[in-house]
Coordinates of C-alpha atoms and ligand atoms in Angstrom, one line a residue:
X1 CA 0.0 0.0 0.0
X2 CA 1.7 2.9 -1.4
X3 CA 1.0 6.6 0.4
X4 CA 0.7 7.9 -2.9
X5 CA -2.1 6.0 -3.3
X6 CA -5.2 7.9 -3.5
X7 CA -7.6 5.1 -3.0
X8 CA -9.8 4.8 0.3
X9 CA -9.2 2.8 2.9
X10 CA -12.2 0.3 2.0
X11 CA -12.1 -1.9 -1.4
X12 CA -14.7 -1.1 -4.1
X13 CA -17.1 -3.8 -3.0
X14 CA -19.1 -3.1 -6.0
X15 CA -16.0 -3.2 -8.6
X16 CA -17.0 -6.5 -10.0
X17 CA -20.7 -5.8 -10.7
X18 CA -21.3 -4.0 -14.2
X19 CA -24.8 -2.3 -14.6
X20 CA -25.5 -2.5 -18.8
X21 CA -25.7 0.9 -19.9
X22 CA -29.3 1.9 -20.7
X23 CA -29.4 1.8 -24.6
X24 CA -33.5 1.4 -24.8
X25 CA -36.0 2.8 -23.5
X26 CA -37.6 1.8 -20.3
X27 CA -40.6 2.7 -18.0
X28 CA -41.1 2.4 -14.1
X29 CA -42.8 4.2 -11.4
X30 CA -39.8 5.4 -10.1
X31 CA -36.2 6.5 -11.7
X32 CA -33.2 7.4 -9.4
X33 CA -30.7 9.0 -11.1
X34 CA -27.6 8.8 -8.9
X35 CA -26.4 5.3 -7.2
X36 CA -24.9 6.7 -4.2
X37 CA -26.4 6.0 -0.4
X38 CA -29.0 8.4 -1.1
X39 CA -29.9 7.5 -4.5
X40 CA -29.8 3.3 -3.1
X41 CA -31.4 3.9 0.2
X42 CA -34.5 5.8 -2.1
X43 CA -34.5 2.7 -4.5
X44 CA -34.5 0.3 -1.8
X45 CA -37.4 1.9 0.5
X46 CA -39.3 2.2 -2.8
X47 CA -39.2 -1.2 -4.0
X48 CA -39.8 -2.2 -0.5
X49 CA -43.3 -0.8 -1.1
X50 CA -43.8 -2.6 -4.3
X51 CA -42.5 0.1 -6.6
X52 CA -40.8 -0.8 -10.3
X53 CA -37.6 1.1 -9.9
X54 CA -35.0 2.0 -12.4
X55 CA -31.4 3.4 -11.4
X56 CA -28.6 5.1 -13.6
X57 CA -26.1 6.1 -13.2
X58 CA -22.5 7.6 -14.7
X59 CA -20.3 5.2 -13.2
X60 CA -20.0 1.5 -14.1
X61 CA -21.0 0.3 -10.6
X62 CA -24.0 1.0 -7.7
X63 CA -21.9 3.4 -5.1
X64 CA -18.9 4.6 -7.0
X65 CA -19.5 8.5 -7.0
X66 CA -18.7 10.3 -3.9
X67 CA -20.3 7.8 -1.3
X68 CA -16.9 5.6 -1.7
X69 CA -14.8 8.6 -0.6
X70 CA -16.6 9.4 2.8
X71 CA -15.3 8.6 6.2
X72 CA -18.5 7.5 7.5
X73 CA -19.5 9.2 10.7
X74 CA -22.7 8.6 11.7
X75 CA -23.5 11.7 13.5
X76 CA -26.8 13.3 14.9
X77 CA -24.5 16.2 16.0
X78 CA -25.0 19.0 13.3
X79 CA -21.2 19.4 12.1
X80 CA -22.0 23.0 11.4
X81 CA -23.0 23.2 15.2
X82 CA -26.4 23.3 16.7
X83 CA -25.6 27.1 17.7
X84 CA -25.8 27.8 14.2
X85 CA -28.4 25.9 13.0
X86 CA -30.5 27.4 15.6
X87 CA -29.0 30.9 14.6
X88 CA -30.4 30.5 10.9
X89 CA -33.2 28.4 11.3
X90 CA -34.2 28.6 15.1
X91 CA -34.6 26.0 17.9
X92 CA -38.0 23.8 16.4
X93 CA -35.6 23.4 13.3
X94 CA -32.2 22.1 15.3
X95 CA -34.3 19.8 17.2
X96 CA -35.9 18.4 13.7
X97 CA -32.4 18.0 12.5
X98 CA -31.0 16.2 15.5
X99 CA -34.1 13.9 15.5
X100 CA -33.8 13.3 11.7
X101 CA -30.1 12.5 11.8
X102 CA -30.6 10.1 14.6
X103 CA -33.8 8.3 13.0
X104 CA -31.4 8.1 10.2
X105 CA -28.6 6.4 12.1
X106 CA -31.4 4.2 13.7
X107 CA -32.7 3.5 9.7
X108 CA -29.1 2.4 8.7
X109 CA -29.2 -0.5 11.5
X110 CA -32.8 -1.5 10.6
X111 CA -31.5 -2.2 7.3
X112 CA -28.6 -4.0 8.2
X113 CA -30.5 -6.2 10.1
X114 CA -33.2 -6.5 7.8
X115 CA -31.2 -7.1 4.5
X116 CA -28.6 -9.1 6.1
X117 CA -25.6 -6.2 5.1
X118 CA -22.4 -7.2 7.3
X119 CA -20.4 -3.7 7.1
X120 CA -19.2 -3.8 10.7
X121 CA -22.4 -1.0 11.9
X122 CA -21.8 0.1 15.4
X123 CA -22.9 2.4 17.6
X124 CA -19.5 4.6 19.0
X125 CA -20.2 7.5 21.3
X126 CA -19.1 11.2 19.3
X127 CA -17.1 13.8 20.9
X128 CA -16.6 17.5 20.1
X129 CA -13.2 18.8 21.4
X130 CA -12.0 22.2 21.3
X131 CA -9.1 23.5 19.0
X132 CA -6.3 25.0 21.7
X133 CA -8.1 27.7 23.7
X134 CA -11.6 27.3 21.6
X135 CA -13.7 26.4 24.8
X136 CA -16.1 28.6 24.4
X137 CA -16.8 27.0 21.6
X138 CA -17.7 24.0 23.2
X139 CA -19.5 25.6 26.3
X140 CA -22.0 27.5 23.7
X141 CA -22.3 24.5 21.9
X142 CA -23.6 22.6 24.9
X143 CA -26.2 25.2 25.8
X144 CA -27.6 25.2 22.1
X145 CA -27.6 21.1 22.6
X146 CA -29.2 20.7 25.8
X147 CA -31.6 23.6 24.2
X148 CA -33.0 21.6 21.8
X149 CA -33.1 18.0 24.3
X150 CA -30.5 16.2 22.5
X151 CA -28.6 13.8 24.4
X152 CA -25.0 15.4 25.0
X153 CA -23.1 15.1 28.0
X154 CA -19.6 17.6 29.0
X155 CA -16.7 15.9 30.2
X156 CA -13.7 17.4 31.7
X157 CA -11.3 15.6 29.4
X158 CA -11.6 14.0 26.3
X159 CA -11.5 10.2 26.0
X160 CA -8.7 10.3 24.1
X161 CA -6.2 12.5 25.7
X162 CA -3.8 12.7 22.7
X163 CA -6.4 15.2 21.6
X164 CA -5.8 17.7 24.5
X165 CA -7.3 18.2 27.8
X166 CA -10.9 19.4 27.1
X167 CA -13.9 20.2 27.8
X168 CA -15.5 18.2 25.7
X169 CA -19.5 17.4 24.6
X170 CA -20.2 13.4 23.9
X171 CA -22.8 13.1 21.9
X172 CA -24.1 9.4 23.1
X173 CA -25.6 6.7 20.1
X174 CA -23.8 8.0 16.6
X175 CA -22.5 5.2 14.9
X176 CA -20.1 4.3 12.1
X177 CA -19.2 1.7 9.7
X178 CA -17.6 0.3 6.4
X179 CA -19.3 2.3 3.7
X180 CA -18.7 0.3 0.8
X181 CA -19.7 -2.8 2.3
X182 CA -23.1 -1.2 3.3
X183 CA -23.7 0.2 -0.1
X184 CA -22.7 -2.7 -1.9
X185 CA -25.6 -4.5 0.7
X186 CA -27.9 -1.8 0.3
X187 CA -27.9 -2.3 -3.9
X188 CA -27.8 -6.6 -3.6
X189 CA -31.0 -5.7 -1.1
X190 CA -32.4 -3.6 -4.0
X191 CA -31.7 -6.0 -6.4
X192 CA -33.5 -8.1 -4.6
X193 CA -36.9 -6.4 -4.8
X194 CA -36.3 -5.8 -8.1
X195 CA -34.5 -2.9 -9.0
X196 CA -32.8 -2.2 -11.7
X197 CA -29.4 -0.6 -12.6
X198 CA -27.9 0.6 -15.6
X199 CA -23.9 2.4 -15.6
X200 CA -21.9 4.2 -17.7
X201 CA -25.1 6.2 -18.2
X202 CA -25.4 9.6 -17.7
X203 CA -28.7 11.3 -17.4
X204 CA -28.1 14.7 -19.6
X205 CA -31.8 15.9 -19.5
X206 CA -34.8 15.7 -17.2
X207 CA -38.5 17.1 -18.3
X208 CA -40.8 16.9 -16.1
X209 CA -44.2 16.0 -16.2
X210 CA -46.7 12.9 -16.4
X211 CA -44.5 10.7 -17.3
X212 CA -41.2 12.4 -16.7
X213 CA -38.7 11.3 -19.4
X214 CA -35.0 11.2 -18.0
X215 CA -32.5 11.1 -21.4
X216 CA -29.5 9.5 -21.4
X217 CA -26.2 10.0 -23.3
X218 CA -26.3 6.4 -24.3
X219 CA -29.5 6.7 -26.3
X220 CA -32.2 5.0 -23.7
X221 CA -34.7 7.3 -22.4
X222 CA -36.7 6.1 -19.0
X223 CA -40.1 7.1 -18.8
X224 CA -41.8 7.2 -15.3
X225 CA -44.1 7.9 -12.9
X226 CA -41.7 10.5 -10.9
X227 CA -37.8 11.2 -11.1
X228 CA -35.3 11.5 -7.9
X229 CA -31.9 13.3 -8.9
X230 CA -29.9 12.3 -6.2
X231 CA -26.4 13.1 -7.7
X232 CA -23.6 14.5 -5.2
X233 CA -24.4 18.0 -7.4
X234 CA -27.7 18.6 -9.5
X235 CA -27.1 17.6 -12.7
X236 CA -30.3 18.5 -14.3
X237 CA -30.7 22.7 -13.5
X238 CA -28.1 25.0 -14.6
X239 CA -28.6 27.6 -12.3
X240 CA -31.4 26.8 -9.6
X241 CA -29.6 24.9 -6.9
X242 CA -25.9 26.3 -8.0
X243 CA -26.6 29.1 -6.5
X244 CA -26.7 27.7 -2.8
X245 CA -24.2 24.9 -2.5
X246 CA -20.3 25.4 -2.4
X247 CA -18.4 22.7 -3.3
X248 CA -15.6 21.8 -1.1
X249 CA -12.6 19.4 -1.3
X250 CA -12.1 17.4 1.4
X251 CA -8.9 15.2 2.6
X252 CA -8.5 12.3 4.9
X253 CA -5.6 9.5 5.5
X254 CA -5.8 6.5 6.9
X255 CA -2.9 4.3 9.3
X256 CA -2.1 1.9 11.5
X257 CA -1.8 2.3 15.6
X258 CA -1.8 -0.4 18.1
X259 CA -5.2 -1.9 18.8
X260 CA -6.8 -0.6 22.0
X261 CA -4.7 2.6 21.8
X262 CA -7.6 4.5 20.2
X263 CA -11.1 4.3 21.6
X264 CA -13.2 3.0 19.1
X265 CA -15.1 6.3 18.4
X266 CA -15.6 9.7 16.8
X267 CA -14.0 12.9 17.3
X268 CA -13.9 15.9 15.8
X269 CA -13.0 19.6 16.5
X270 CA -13.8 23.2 16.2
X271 CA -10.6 23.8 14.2
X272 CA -12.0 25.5 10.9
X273 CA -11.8 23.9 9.0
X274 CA -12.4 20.8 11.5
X275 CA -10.2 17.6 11.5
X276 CA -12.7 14.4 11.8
X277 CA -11.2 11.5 14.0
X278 CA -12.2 7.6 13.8
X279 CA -11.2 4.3 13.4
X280 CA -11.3 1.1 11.0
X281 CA -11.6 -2.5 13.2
X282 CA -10.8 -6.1 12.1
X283 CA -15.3 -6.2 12.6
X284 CA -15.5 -3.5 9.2
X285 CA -12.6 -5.1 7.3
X286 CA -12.3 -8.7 8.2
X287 CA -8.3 -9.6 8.2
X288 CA -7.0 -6.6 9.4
X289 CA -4.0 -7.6 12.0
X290 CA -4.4 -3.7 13.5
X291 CA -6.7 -0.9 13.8
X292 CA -6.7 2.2 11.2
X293 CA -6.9 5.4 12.5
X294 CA -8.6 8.2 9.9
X295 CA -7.7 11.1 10.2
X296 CA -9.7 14.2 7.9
X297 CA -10.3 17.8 7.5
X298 CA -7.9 20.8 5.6
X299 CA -11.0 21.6 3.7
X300 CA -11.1 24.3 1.0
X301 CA -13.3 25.2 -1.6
X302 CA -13.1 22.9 -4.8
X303 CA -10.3 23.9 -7.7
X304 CA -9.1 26.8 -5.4
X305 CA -5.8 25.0 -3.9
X306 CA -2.4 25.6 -6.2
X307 CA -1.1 22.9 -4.3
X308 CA -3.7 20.3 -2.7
X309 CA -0.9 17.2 -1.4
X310 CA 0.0 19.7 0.8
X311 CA -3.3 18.8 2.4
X312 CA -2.7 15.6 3.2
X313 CA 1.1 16.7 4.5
X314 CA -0.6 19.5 6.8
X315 CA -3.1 16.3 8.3
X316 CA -0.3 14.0 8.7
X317 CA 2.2 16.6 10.9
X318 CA -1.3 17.1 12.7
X319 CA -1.8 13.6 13.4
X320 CA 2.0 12.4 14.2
X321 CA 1.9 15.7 16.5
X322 CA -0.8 14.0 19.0
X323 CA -0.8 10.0 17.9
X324 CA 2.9 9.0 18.0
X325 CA 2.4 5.6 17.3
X326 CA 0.6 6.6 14.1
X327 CA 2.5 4.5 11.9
X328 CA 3.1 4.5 8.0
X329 CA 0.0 5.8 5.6
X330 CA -1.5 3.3 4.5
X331 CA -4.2 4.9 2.4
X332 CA -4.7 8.9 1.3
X333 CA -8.1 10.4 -0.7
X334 CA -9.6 13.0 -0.9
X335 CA -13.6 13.7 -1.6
X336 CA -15.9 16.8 -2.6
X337 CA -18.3 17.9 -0.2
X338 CA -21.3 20.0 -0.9
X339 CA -22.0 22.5 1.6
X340 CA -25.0 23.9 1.8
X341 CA -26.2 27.6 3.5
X342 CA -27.5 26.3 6.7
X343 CA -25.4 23.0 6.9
X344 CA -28.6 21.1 6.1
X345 CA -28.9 18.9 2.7
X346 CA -32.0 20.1 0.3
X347 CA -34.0 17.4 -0.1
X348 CA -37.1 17.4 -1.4
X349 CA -39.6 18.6 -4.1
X350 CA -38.0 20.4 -7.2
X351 CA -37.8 24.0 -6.8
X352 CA -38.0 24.8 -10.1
X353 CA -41.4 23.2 -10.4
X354 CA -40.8 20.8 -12.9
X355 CA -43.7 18.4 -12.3
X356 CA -42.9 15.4 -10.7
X357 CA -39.0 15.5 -10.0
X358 CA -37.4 15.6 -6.4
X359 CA -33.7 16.1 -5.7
X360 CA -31.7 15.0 -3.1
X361 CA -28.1 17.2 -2.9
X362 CA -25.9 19.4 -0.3
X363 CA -24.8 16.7 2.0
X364 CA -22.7 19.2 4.1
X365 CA -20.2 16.8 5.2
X366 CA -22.8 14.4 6.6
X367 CA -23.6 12.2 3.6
X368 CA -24.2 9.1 5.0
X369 CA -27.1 10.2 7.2
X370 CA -28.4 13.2 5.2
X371 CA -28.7 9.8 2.3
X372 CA -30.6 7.7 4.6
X373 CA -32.5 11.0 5.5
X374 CA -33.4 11.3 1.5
X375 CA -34.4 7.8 1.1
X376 CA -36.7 8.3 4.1
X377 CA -38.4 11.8 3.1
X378 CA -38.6 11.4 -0.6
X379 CA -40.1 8.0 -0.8
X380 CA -42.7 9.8 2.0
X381 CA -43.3 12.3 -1.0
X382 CA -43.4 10.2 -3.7
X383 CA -46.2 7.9 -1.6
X384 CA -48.1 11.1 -1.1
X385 CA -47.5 10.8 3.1
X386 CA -46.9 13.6 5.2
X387 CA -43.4 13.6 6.4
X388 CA -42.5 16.3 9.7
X389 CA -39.3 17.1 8.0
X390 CA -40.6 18.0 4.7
X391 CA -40.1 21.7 5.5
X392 CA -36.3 21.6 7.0
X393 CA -34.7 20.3 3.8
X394 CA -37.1 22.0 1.1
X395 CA -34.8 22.6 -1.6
X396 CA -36.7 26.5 -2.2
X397 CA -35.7 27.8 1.3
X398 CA -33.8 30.6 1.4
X399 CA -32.9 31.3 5.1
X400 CA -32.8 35.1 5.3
X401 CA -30.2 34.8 8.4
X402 CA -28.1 33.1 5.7
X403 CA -27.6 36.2 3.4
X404 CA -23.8 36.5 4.7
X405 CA -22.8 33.1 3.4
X406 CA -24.8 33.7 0.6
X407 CA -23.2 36.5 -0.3
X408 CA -19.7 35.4 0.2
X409 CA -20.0 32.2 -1.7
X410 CA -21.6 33.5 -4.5
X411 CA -18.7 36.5 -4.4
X412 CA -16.1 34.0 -4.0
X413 CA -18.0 32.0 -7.5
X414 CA -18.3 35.5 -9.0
X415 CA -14.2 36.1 -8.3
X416 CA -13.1 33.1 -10.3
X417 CA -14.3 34.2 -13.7
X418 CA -11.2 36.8 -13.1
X419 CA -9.0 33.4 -14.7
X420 CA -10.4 34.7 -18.4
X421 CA -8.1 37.8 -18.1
X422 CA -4.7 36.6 -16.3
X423 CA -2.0 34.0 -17.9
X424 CA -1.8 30.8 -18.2
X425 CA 0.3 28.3 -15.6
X426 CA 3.0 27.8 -17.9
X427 CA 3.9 29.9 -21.0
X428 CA 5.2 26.8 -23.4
X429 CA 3.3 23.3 -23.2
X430 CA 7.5 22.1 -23.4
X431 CA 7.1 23.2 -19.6
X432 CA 4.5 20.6 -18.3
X433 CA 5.9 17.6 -16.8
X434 CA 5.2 13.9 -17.6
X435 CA 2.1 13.1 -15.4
X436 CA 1.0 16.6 -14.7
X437 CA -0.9 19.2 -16.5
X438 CA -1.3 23.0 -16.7
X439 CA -3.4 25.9 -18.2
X440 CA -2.0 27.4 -21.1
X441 CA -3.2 30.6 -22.8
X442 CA -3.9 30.6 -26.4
X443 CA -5.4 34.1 -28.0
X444 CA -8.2 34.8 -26.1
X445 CA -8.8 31.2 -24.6
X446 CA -7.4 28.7 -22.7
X447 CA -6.4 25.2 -23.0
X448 CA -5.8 22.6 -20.4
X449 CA -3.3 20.6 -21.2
X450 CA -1.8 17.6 -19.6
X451 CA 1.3 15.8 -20.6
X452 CA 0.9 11.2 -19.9
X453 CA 3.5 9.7 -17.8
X454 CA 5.1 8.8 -21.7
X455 CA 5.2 12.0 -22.6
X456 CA 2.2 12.2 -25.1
X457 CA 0.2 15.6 -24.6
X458 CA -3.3 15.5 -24.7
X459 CA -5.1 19.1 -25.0
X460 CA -8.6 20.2 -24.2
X461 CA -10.4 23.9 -23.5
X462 CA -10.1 24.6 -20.5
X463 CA -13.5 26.4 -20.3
X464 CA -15.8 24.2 -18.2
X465 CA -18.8 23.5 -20.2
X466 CA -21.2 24.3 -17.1
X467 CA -21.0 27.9 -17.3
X468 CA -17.7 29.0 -18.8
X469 CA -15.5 29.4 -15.5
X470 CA -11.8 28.1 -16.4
X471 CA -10.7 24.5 -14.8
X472 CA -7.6 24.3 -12.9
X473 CA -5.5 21.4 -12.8
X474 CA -5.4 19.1 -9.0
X475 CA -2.3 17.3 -8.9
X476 CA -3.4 15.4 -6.0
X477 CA -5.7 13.7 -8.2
X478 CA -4.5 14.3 -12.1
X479 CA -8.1 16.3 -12.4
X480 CA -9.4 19.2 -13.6
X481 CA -11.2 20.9 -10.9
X482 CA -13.9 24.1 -12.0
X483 CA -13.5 26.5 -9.0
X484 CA -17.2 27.9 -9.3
X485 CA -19.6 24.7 -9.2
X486 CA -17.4 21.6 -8.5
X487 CA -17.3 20.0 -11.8
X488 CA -14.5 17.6 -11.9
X489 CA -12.8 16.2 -15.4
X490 CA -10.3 13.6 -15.6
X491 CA -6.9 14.9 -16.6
X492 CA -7.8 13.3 -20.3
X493 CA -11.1 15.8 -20.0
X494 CA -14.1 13.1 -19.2
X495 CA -16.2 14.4 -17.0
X496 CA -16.1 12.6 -14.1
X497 CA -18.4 15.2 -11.9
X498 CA -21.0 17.3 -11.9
X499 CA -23.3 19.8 -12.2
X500 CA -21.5 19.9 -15.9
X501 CA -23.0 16.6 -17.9
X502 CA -20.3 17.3 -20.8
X503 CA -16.7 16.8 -21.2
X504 CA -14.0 19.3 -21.7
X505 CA -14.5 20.0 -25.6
X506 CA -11.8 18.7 -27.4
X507 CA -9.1 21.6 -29.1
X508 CA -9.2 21.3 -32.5
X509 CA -7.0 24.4 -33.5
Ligands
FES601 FE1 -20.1 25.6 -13.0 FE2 -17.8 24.9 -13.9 S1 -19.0 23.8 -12.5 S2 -18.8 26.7 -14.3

């Protein structure tokens, strides 16, 4: 295992199962577009209630978008902070988060049981610890929990004490477990009841209506009753959603340490941004002769860091600073998180009142549970039944005590369209390394270029085809990155993320 790897720390459960990619047209009451935890868990609790479901989805496989890169924390414990949920939303709205997040970490057991998935679920205790000299942090952070009745206790140290002396808040009953393991469980389950899945099968446009048609780039169309997007990023509005997530690149690695010398729970910090503490057991990835501890955080908003492996440097000094016995890296990845303004996912009805089509998107760093949370509410929806948290995750909510990060998020998208008028990286393409790439100006344009580990030069625009903002290269990952929206393109220009549904066009000059 190479730390130069950028694979995470589980296998790809699903790597050996192929969906066909959708070349006909098919019909069904229900089609997911998106095979991630949210888009599975909707397909599953659908077809649990009889419904013909049809999933697609861009990748080959069920679960290998951004589900595969989380660290799975199971958290009730808003990771924006109670205090400022109940800030933007108020106190009715905190509470309805915390109990939806735990119902959700309750859900994820039921269906382990139920479906027989073996992914090494447990219930760990979370703790909140303060960055050096943060604890007021912690101590407002207790008020706005015991506030809203969640159940949080504050201890004078922290269970780990490599992680300083405390206060700290433990948030009793969160839960973890092997994400890839569970996903690959959750699709067999919904395989099982009779969904189906096509791959390598992008959705490019969705019209609403009775039938809603959902067209694909491989030529199929699927026809049914009502359509759930639940890609990490809308893929299916240009503007409407946009608008109110950030995306955010997120890093984590992954290490041996001495079993027992970790408590077998989750941590995280009031650093901004936070650092996110857990760790992998021989009951998640049977075999393993040690424990794993994960380490995350250094976040920073996607395609905006000149030099993202400093990321994973800047978590590793952190780590060896506390955890000695941190040993070798075993494993290094980083994923894109999509914050939202209120640190709440949208979930929910359409907002631009197509008829018929939900969306499920902004997981704010709590994917796994804001998922769950989607599968739960939208199959509510679709079923025409009442559900109490309908209102918290409406997509169309604006929260007026949210205009600040409005503001500066959409400034800081507005700032990057600046790249049209400055230079390229490099002035000659004879300046790009093997296995790297760079921006080069031509005329008025730009081109990304990136030059193969043989040498050959491959060269795209460098526009992204969303809405024109210029890609920068990530040399963590050989991608392009967009800096306004989050699209993502592989360094040979296949988009491999959304919101843009097209490639980088090829340079023909
Ligand atoms: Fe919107 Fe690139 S993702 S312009």
């Amino acid at each position: 295992m190479s730390k130069q790897s950028t694979d995470p720390a589980w296998k790809d459960s699903l790597r050996e199962f192929k969906g066909p990619p959708l070349t006909d047209d098919v019909t069904c009451d229900v089609c997911v577009v998106g095979a991630g935890i949210a888009g599975l868990t909707t397909a599953y609790l659908l077809a649990q209630e009889g419904m013909n479901v049809v999933v697609v989805d861009a990748n080959a496989s069920p679960g290998g978008g951004e589900t595969r890169f989380t660290t799975a924390h199971l958290s009730s414990a808003i990771d924006d902070r109670f205090a400022e949920v109940i800030r933007v939303r108020g106190k009715d709205a905190a509470r309805l988060a915390y109990e939806s997040h735990s119902a959700a970490i309750d859900r994820i057991g039921d269906i382990c049981r139920a479906a027989g998935i073996e992914c090494g679920y447990r219930r760990v205790d979370g703790h909140l610890f303060p960055a050096p000299g943060d604890v007021k942090t912690i101590e407002d952070e207790y008020d706005a929990a015991m506030a809203i009745g969640c159940d949080v206790r504050r201890l004078e140290r922290v269970p780990a004490a490599e992680l300083g002396p405390g206060p700290c808040l433990q948030f009793r009953n969160q839960g973890t477990f092997e994400p890839s393991r569970y996903t690959a469980g959750l699709w067999a389950a919904a395989a099982r009841k009779g969904v189906r899945f096509f791959g390598k099968t992008r959705a490019r446009d969705v019209d609403g209506g009775s039938p809603v048609a959902v067209r694909t780039d491989r030529g199929g169309t699927v026809h049914a009753g009502a359509v759930v997007v639940a890609t990490n990023t809308p893929v299916h509005t240009r503007f409407a959603m946009h608008m109110k997530i950030a995306p955010y690149m997120t890093y984590a690695i992954a290490g041996p340490v001495p079993r027992g010398s970790v408590p077998d729970a989750l941590f995280w910090d009031t650093a901004d941004p936070y650092h996110y503490i857990r760790l992998i057991s021989a009951t998640e990835q049977p075999g393993l002769e040690t424990e794993l501890l994960v380490v995350g955080g250094a976040d920073h908003r996607a395609g905006q860091e000149s030099d993202p492996v400093r990321r994973w440097d800047d978590l590793e000094s952190w780590t060896r600073g506390r955890f000695p016995r941190f040993g070798e890296i075993w494993y290094q990845w980083s994923g894109m998180v999509m914050e939202t303004l209120d640190g709440l996912a949208y979930i929910g009805v359409d907002p631009t009142g197509e008829e018929n089509v939900y969306l499920a998107t902004g997981d704010s760093g709590m994917g796994m549970t804001h998922g769950t949370i989607a599968g739960i509410l939208l199959t509510d929806l679709i079923r025409g039944r009442a559900n109490p948290w309908a209102e918290l995750y409406s997509p169309s909510r604006l929260p007026i005590r949210a205009a600040g990060e409005y503001a500066s998020e959409g400034a800081n998208t507005a700032a990057q369209y600046k790249d049209w008028f400055t230079g390229g990286d490099v002035k000659s393409v004879d300046e790009i390394k093997p296995g790297t790439g760079a921006v080069v100006r031509r005329g008025l344009t730009k081109l990304a270029v990136y030059r193969d580990d043989s040498g050959a030069v491959q060269i795209r625009s460098a526009v992204c085809p969303h809405l024109g903002c210029i890609v920068h290269w990530n040399r963590a990952e050989r991608t392009w990155d967009c800096p306004c929206h989050g699209s993502r393109f592989r360094a040979t220009g296949e988009v491999i993320h959304g919101p843009s549904t097209a490639d980088l066009a090829r340079n023909d000059s």
